[in-house]
Coordinates of C-alpha atoms in Angstrom, one line a residue:
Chain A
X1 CA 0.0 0.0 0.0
X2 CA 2.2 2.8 1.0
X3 CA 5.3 2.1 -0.7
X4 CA 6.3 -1.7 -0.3
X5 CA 8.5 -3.6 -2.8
X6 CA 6.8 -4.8 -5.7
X7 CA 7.2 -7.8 -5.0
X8 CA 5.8 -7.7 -1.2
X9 CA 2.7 -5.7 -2.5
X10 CA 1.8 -8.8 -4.9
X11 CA 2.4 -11.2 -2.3
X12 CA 0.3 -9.7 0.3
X13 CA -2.1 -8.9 -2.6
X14 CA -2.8 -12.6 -3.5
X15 CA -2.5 -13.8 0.0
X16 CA -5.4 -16.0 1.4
X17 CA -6.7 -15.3 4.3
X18 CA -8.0 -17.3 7.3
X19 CA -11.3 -16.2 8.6
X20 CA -13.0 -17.1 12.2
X21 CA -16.9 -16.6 12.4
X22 CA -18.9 -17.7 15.9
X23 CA -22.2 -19.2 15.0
X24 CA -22.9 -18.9 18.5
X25 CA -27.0 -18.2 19.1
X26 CA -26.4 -16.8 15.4
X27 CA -28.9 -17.2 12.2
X28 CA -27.2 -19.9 10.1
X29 CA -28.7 -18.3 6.8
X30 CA -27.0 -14.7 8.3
X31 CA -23.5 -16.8 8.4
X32 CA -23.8 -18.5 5.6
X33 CA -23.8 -15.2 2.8
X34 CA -20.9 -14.1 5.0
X35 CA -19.1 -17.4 4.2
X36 CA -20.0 -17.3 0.6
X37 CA -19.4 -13.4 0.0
X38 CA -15.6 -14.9 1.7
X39 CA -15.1 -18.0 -0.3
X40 CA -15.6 -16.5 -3.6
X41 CA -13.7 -13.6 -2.7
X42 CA -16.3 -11.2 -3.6
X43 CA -15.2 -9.1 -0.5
X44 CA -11.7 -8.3 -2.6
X45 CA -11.5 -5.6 -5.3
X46 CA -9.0 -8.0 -7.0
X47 CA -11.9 -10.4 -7.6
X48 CA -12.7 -12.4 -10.7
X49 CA -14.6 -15.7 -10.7
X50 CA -11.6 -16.8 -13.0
X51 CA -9.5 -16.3 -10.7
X52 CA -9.4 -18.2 -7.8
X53 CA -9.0 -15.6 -5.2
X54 CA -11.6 -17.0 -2.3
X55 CA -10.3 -17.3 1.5
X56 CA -11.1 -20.0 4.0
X57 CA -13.6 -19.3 6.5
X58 CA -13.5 -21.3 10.0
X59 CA -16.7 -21.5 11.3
X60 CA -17.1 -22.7 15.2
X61 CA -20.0 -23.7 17.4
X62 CA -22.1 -24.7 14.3
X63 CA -23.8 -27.0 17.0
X64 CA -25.0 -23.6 18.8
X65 CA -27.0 -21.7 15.7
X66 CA -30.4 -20.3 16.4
X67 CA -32.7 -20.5 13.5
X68 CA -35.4 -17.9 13.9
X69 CA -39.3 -18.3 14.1
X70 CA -40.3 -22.0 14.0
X71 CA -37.9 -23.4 11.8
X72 CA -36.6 -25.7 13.6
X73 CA -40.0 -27.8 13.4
X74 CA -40.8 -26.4 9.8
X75 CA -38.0 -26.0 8.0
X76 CA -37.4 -29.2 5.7
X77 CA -34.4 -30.8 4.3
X78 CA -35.0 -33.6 1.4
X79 CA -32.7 -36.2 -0.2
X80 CA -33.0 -38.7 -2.7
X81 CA -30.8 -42.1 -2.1
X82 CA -31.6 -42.7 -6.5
X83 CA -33.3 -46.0 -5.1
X84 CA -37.5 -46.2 -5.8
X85 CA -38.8 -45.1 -2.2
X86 CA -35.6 -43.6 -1.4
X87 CA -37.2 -40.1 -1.3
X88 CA -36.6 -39.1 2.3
X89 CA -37.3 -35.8 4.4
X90 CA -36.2 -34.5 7.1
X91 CA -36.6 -31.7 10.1
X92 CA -34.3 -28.8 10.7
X93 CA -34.0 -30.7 14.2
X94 CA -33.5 -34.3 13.2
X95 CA -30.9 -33.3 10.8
X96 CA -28.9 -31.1 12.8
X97 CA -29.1 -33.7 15.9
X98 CA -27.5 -36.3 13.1
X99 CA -25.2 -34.2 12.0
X100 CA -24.2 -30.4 14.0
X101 CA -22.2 -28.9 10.8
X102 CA -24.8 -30.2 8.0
X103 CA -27.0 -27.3 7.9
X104 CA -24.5 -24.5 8.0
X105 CA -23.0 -26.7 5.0
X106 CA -26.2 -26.5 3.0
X107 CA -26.6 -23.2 3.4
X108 CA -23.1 -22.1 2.2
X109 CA -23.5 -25.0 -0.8
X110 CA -26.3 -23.0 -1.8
X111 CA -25.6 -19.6 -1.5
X112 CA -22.4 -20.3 -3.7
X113 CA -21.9 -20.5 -7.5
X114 CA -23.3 -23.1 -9.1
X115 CA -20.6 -23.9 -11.1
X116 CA -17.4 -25.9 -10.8
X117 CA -15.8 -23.7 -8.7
X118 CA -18.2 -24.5 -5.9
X119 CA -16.9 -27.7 -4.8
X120 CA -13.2 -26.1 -4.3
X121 CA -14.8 -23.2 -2.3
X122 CA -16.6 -25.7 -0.2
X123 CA -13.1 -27.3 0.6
X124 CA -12.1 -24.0 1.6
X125 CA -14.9 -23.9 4.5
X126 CA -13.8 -25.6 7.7
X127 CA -16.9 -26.5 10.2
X128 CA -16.7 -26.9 13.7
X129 CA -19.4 -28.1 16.1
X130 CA -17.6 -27.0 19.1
X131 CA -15.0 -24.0 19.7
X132 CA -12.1 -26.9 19.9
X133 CA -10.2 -25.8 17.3
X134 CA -7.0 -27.8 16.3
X135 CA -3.8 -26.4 16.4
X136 CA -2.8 -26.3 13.0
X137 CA -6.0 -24.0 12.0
X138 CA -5.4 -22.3 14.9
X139 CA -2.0 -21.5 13.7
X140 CA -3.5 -20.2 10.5
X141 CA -6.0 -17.6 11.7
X142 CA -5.7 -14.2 10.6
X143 CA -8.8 -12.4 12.1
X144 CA -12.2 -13.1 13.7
X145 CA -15.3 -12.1 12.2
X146 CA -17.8 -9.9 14.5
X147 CA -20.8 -11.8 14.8
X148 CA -24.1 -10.7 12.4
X149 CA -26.8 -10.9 14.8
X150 CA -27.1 -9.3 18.1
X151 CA -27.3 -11.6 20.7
X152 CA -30.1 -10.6 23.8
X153 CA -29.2 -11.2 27.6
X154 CA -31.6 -13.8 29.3
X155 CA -32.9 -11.8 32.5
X156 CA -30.4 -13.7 34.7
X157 CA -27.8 -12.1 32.9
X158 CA -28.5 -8.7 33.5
X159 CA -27.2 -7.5 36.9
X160 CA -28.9 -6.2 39.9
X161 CA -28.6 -2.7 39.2
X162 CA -29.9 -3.0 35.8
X163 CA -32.9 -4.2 36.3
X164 CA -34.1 -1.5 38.9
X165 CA -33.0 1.0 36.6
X166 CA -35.0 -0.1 34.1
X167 CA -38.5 1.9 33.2
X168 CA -41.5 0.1 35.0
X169 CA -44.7 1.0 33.7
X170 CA -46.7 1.5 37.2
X171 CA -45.0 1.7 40.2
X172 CA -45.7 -1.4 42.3
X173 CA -47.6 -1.3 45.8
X174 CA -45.8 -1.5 49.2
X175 CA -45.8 -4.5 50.5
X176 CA -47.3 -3.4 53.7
X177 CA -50.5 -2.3 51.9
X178 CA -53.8 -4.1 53.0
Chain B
X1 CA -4.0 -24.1 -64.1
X2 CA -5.5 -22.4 -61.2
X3 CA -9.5 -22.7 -61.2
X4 CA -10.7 -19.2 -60.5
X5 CA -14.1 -17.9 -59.4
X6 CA -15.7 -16.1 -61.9
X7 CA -16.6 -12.8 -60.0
X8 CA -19.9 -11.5 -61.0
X9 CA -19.9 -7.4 -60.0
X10 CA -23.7 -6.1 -59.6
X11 CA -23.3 -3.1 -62.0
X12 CA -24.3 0.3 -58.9
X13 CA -23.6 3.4 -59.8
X14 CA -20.5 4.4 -57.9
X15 CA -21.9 7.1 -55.7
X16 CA -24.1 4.3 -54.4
X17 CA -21.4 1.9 -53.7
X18 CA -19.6 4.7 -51.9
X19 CA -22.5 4.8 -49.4
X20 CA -23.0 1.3 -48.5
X21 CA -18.8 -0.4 -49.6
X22 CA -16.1 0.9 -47.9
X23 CA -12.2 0.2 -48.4
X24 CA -11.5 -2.8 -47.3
X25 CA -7.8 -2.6 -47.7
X26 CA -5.9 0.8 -47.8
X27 CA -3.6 -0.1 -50.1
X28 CA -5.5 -0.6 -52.9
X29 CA -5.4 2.3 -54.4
X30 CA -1.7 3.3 -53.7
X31 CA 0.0 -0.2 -53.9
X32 CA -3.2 -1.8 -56.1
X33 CA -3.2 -4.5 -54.0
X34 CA -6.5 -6.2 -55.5
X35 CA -6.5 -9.5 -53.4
X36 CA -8.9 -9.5 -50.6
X37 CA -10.1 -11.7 -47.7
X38 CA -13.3 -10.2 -47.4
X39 CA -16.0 -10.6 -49.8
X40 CA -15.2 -12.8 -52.7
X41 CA -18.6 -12.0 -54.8
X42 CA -19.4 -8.4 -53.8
X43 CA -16.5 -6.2 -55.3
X44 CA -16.1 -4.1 -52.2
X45 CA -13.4 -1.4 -53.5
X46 CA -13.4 0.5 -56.5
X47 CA -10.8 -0.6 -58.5
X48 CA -10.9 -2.3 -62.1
X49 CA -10.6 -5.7 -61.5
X50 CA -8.6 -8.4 -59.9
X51 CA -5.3 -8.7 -60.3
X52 CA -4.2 -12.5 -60.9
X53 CA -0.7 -12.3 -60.3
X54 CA -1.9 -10.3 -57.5
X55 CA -2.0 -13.3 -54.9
X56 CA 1.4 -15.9 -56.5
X57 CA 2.9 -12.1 -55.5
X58 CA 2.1 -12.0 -52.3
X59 CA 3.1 -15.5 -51.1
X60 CA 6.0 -15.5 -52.5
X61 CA 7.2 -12.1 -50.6
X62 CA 5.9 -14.0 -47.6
X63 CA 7.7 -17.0 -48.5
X64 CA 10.8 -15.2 -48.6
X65 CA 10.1 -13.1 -45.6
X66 CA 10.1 -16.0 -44.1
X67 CA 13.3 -17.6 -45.4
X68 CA 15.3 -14.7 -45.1
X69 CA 13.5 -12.6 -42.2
X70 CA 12.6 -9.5 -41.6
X71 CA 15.0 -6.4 -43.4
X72 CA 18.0 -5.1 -41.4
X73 CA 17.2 -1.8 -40.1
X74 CA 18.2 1.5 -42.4
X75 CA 19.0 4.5 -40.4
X76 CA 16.2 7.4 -41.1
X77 CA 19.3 9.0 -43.1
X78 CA 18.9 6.4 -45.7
X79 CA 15.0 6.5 -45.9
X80 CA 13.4 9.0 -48.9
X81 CA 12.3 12.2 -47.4
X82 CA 15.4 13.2 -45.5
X83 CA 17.1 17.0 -45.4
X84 CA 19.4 16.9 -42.5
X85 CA 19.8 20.8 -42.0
X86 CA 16.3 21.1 -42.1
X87 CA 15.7 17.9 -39.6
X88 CA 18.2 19.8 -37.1
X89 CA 16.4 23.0 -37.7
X90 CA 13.4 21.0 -36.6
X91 CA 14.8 19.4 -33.5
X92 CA 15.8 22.6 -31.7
X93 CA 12.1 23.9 -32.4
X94 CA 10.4 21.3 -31.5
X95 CA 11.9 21.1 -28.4
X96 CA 11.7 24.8 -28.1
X97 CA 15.1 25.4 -27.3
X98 CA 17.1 27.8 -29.2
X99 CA 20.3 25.9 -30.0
X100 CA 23.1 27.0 -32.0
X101 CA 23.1 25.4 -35.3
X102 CA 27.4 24.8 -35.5
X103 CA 26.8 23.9 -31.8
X104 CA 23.9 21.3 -32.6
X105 CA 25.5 19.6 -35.5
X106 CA 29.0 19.2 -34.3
X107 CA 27.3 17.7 -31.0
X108 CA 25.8 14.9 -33.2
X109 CA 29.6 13.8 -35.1
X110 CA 31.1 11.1 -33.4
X111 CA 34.7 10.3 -33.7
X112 CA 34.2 7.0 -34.9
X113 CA 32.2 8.8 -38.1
X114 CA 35.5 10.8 -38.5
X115 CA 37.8 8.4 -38.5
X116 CA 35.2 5.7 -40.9
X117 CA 34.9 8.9 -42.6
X118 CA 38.6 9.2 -43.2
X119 CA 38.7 5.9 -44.1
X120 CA 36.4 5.3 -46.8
X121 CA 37.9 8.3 -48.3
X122 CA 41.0 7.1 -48.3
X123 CA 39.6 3.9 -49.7
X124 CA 38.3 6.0 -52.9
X125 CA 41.7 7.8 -53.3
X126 CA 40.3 11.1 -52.4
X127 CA 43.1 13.4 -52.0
X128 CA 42.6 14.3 -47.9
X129 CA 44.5 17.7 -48.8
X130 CA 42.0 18.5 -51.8
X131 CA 38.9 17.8 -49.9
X132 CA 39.9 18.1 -46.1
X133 CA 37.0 16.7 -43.7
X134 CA 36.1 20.2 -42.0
X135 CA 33.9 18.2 -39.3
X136 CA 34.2 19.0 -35.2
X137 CA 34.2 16.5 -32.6
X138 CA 31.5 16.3 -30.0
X139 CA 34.2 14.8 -26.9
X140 CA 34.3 18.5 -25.6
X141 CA 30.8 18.8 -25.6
X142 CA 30.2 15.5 -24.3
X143 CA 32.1 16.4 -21.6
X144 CA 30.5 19.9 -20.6
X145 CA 27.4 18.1 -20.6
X146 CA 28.3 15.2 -18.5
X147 CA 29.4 17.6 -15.7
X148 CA 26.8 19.8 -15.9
X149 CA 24.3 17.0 -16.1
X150 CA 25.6 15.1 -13.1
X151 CA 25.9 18.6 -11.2
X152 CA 22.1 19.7 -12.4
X153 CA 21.2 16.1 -11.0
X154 CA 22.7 15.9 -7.6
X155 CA 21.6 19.7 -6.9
X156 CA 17.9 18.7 -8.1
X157 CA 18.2 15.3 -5.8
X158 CA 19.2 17.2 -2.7
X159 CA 16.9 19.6 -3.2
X160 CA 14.0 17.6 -3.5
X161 CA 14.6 14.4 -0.7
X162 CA 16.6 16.7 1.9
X163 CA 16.8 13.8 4.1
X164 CA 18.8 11.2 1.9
X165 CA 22.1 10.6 2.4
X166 CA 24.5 10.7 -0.4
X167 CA 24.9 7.7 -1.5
X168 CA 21.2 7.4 -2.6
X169 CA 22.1 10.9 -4.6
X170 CA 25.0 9.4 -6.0
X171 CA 22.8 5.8 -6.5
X172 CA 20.1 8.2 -8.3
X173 CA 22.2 10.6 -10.3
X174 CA 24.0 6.8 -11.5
X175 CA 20.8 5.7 -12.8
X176 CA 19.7 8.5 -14.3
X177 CA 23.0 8.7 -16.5
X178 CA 23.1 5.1 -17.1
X179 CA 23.0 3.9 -20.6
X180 CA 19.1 2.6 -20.6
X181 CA 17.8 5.5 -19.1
X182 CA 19.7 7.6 -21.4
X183 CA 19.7 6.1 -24.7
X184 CA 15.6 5.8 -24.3
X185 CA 15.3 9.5 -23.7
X186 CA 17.4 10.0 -27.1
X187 CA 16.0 8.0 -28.8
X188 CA 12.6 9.1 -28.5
X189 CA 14.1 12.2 -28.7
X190 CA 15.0 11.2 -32.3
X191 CA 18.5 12.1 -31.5
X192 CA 19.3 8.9 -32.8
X193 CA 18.2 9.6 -36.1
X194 CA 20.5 12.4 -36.1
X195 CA 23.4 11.0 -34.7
X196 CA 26.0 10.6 -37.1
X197 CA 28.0 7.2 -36.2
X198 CA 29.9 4.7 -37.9
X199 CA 27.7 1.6 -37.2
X200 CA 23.7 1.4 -37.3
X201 CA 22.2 0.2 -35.1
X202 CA 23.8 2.9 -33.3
X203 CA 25.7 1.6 -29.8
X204 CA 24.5 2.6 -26.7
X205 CA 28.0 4.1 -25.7
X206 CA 28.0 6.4 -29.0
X207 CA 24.0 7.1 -28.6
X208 CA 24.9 7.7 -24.7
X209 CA 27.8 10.1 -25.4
X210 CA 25.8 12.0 -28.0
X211 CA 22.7 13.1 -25.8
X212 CA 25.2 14.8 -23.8
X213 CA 27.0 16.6 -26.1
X214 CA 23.6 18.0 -27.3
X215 CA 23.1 18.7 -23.6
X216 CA 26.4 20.3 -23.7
X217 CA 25.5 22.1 -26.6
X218 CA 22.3 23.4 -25.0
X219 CA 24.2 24.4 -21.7
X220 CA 26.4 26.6 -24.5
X221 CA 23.8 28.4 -26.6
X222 CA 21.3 28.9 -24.3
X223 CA 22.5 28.8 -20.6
X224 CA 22.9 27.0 -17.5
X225 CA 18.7 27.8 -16.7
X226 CA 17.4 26.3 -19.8
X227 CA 19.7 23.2 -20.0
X228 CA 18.8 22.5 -16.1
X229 CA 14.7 22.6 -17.8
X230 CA 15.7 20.2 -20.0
X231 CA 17.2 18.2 -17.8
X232 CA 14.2 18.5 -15.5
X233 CA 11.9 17.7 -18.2
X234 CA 13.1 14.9 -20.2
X235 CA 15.8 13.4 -17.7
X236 CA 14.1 13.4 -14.0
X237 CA 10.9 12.2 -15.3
X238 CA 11.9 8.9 -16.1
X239 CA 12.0 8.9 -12.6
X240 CA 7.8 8.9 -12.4
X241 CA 7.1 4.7 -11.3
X242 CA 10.6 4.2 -10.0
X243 CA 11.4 3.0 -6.3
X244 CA 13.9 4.4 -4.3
X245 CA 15.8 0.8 -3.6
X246 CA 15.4 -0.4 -7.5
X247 CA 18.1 2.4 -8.5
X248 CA 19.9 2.2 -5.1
X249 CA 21.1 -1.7 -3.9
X250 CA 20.8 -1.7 -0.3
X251 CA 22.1 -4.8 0.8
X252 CA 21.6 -4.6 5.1
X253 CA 17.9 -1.9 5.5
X254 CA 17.9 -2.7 9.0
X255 CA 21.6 -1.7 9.9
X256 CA 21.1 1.2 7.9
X257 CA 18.0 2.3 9.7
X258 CA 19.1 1.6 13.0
X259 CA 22.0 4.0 11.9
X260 CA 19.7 6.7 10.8
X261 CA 17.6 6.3 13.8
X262 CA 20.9 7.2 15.9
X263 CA 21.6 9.6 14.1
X264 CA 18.1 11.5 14.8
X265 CA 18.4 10.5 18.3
X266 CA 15.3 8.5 18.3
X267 CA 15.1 4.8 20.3
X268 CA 15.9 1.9 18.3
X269 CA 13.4 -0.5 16.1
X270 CA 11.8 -3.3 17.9
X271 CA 9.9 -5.8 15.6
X272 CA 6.7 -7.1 16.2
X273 CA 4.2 -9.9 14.4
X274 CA 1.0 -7.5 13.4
X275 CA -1.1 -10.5 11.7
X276 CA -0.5 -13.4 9.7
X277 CA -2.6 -15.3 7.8
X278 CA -2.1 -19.4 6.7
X279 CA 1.0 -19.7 9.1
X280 CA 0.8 -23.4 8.6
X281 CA 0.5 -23.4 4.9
X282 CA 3.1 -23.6 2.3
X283 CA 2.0 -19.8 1.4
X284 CA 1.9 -17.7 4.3
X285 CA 1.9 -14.1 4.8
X286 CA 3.0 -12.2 7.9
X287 CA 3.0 -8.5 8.6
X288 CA 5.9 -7.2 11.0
X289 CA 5.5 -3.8 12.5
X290 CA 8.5 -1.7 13.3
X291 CA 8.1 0.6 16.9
X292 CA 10.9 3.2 17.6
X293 CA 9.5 3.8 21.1
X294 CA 6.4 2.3 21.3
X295 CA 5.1 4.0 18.3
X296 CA 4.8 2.7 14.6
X297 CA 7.5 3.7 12.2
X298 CA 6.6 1.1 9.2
X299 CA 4.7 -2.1 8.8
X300 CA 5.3 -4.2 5.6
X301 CA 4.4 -7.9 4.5
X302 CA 6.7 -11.1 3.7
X303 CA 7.3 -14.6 3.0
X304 CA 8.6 -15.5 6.5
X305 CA 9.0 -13.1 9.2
X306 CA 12.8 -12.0 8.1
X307 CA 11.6 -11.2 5.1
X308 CA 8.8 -9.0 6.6
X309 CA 11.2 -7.6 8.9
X310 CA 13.9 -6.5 6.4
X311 CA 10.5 -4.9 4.1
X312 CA 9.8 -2.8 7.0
X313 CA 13.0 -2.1 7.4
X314 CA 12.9 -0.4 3.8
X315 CA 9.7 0.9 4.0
X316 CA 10.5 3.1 7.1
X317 CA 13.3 4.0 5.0
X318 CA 11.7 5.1 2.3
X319 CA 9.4 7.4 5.0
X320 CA 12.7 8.7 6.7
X321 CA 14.0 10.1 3.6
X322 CA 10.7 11.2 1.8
X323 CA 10.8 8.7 -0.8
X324 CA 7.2 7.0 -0.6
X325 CA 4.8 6.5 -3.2
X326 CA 2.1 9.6 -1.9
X327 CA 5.2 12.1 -1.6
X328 CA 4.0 15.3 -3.3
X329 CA 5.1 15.1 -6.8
X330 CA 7.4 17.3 -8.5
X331 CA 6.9 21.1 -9.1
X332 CA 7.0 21.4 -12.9
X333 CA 4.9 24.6 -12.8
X334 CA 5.9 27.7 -15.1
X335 CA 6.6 29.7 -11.9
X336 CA 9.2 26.9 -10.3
X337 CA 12.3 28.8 -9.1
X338 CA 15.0 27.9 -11.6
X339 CA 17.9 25.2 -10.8
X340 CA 20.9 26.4 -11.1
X341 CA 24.3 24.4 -10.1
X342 CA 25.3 25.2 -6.8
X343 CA 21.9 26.5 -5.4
X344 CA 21.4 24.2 -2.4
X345 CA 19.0 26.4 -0.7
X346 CA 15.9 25.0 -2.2
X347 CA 12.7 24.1 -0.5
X348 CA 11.3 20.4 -1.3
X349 CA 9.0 19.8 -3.9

């Protein structure tokens, strides 16, 4: 950027980087376009679908995403085994009790290209169910995403003095009153 | 025998065909080059007919372009429409510099043209008394040039990076006056067309030597002020795109910064891992920070973390002595004070 070498500015141009996301209490539709927009490399001004300039994205806790509304009931996913009667569907929860990193995966296969590209990006997306990352992805992080969704405080978390300053809408009665 | 198409042309009145045909090849009508790739039934030019020797003509130049390759080069002095005196006229005022025509024309005679000069006279038996060769050398003017140019060059250098030491002057004025800087300039310059040598192509040395005679010449006729322009305007802008440490080989950045660090009294570089990314992989990228102090100086990316190190190294460099890529760029303004030789008091462009 401001005066390197040439040949340090191309290197650190066509670097790929390592991202961390935490799909901790997080949509898993909200994670996934941040994974795709990261794979392709859409988020680069050097970017060209030719060109093969996508990062990896490291996503932990995919056992801890929060679909919203009732999607968990609703929400269906459907395979085919290419046997007669092998049509099979499934819930949101059955699946993701099978398999934690599944529906994160289906959600970045499909917000991705569909061309041949896709399968290399995919390779590119590590999933984690838990935040036990090994070592040598540790190693390779460069920087961690901040989360898309605000997450809200259960009313245990909020502290004592928080929850008498906030607004009541009457004021209660004493407890002496008769 | 050849079968040929018989080429049936629609009869149109011309001005029609002018409206809807257009030339498909431009050398029809000067070189009547009459074969054509385009259209074989619509007649799209407006010549007679075909020519049918036209295309056995053709291949066989291309055959023997290809046997033989391409022609040597002719110098421009052997091409038709060539009037030297009015060619040097030309030079001085397109450049808009007021040279002295004896000046100007003994700057472009080389002493190898002299002496091949000599030589093939001698080789016809003409009598060197009878017809004497009444030509000047341009060594004299060479070397005015070459002292005033590396003199207009160092002055220019200081003035502009106040902070570099010199041996980055001497590193840039070296450049600047080396033979592929120099022989470009001239000859897009066309000085090499004018350059009277013994061999064409002409050599870099003779082309090199040349351009500063003409410099010399300039500094002669017209003054130190308008040969330092010159300079200014066809020599230091080759400098537009160039990094400080691709003119200037640096072989140890981080000795030398600690040295100018000293010098300035300031506390020395400590090196520090600012990210990385694929540490693991067999392509990693780290970023090394350098802090004199606890404060940045220059962060720069790298291979391995030497490599990063050394780039920072040259990048804080490069910000020490003013040499970075958003410097202000050169004053080349009507109004800029003039550069003379000498003038040291100069504030940085």
């Amino acid at each position: 950027m401001s005066s390197f070498t040439k040949s340090a500015q191309q290197w650190a141009t066509f670097a790929r980087s390592w991202y961390l996301i935490d799909a901790r209490m997080q949509p898993p539709g909200k994670i996934a376009t941040m994974c795709a927009i990261r794979l392709q490399g859409k988020h680069k001004p050097i970017y060209h679908a030719l060109s093969d300039v996508g990062d990896h994205v490291v996503v932990m806790n995919s056992r801890h995403i929060a679909f919203s509304g009732n999607k968990w009931e609703q929400k269906m996913y459907s395979s085919h085994t290419q046997y007669p009667g092998g049509f099979k569907q499934v819930t949101a929860t059955q699946l993701h009790s099978k398999d934690p990193k599944a529906i994160v995966k289906l959600a970045v296969y499909g917000m991705l290209p569909r061309n041949l590209s896709r399968r290399t990006m995919m390779q590119r997306l590590h999933l984690f169910p838990e935040d036990d990352l090994p070592e040598d992805i540790l190693l390779n992080l460069t920087e961690e995403l901040p989360q898309p969704r605000e997450i809200p405080r259960r009313l245990n978390e909020y502290s004592q003095e928080e929850r008498e300053a906030f607004p009541t809408l009457w004021t209660p009665l004493p407890q002496t009153f008769k | 025998m050849v079968a040929f198409r018989k080429v049936f042309i629609v009869t149109h009145h011309p001005k029609t065909v002018m409206a809807s045909g257009y030339i498909v090849n431009r050398g029809v009508l000067t070189f009547g080059i009459h074969y054509q790739h385009v259209s074989r039934n619509v007649l799209l030019t407006h010549t007679r007919e075909k020519k049918r020797w036209m295309k056995a003509y053709t291949l066989l130049m291309e055959r023997k372009l290809k046997i033989e390759g391409p022609p040597p080069p002719k110098p421009r002095a052997q091409k038709p429409n060539w009037d030297y005196h009015a060619e040097v006229q030309a030079f001085s005022s397109r450049l808009k510099e007021s040279f002295s025509p004896e000046l100007l024309k003994t700057a472009f005679v080389n002493p190898c043209y002299i002496q091949s000069e000599q030589e093939r006279r001698q080789a016809l038996g003409v009598d060197s008394e009878m017809a004497a060769l009444v030509l000047g050398d341009n060594i004299q003017l060479h070397r005015q040039g070459l002292v005033f140019t590396k003199s207009f060059l160092s002055d220019w250098c200081r003035a502009s990076f106040p902070s570099l030491p010199s041996m980055g002057v001497v590193a840039i004025v070296a450049h600047l006056t080396s033979h592929p800087v120099v022989c470009l300039v001239a000859q897009n310059l066309a000085i090499e067309d004018l350059t009277m040598s013994a061999q064409f192509p002409v050599p870099d040395e003779v082309l090199h030597s040349t351009f500063l005679a003409v410099i010399g010449a300039l500094h002669e006729s017209s003054g130190a002020e308008r040969a330092g322009f010159f300079l200014r305007d066809f020599l230091v802008t080759q400098l537009v795109g160039k990094d400080l440490f691709e003119m200037w080989s640096v072989v140890n950045p981080m000795g030398l910064l600690v040295e100018e660090l000293s010098k300035r009294n300031r506390a020395l570089p400590e090196p520090r891992l600012t990210r990385s990314a694929g540490a693991g992989t067999v392509l990693p990228l780290y970023f090394v920070g350098l802090y004199s102090d606890k404060k940045l100086l220059a962060e720069a990316p790298g291979e391995t973390v030497l490599a990063a190190e050394e780039e920072a190294a040259r990048v804080a460099l490069r910000k020490l002595y003013g040499y970075t890529e958003n410097r202000r760029p050169c004053d080349f303004s009507a109004a800029a004070q003039p550069q003379a030789p000498g003038l040291q008091s100069f504030s940085s462009s």
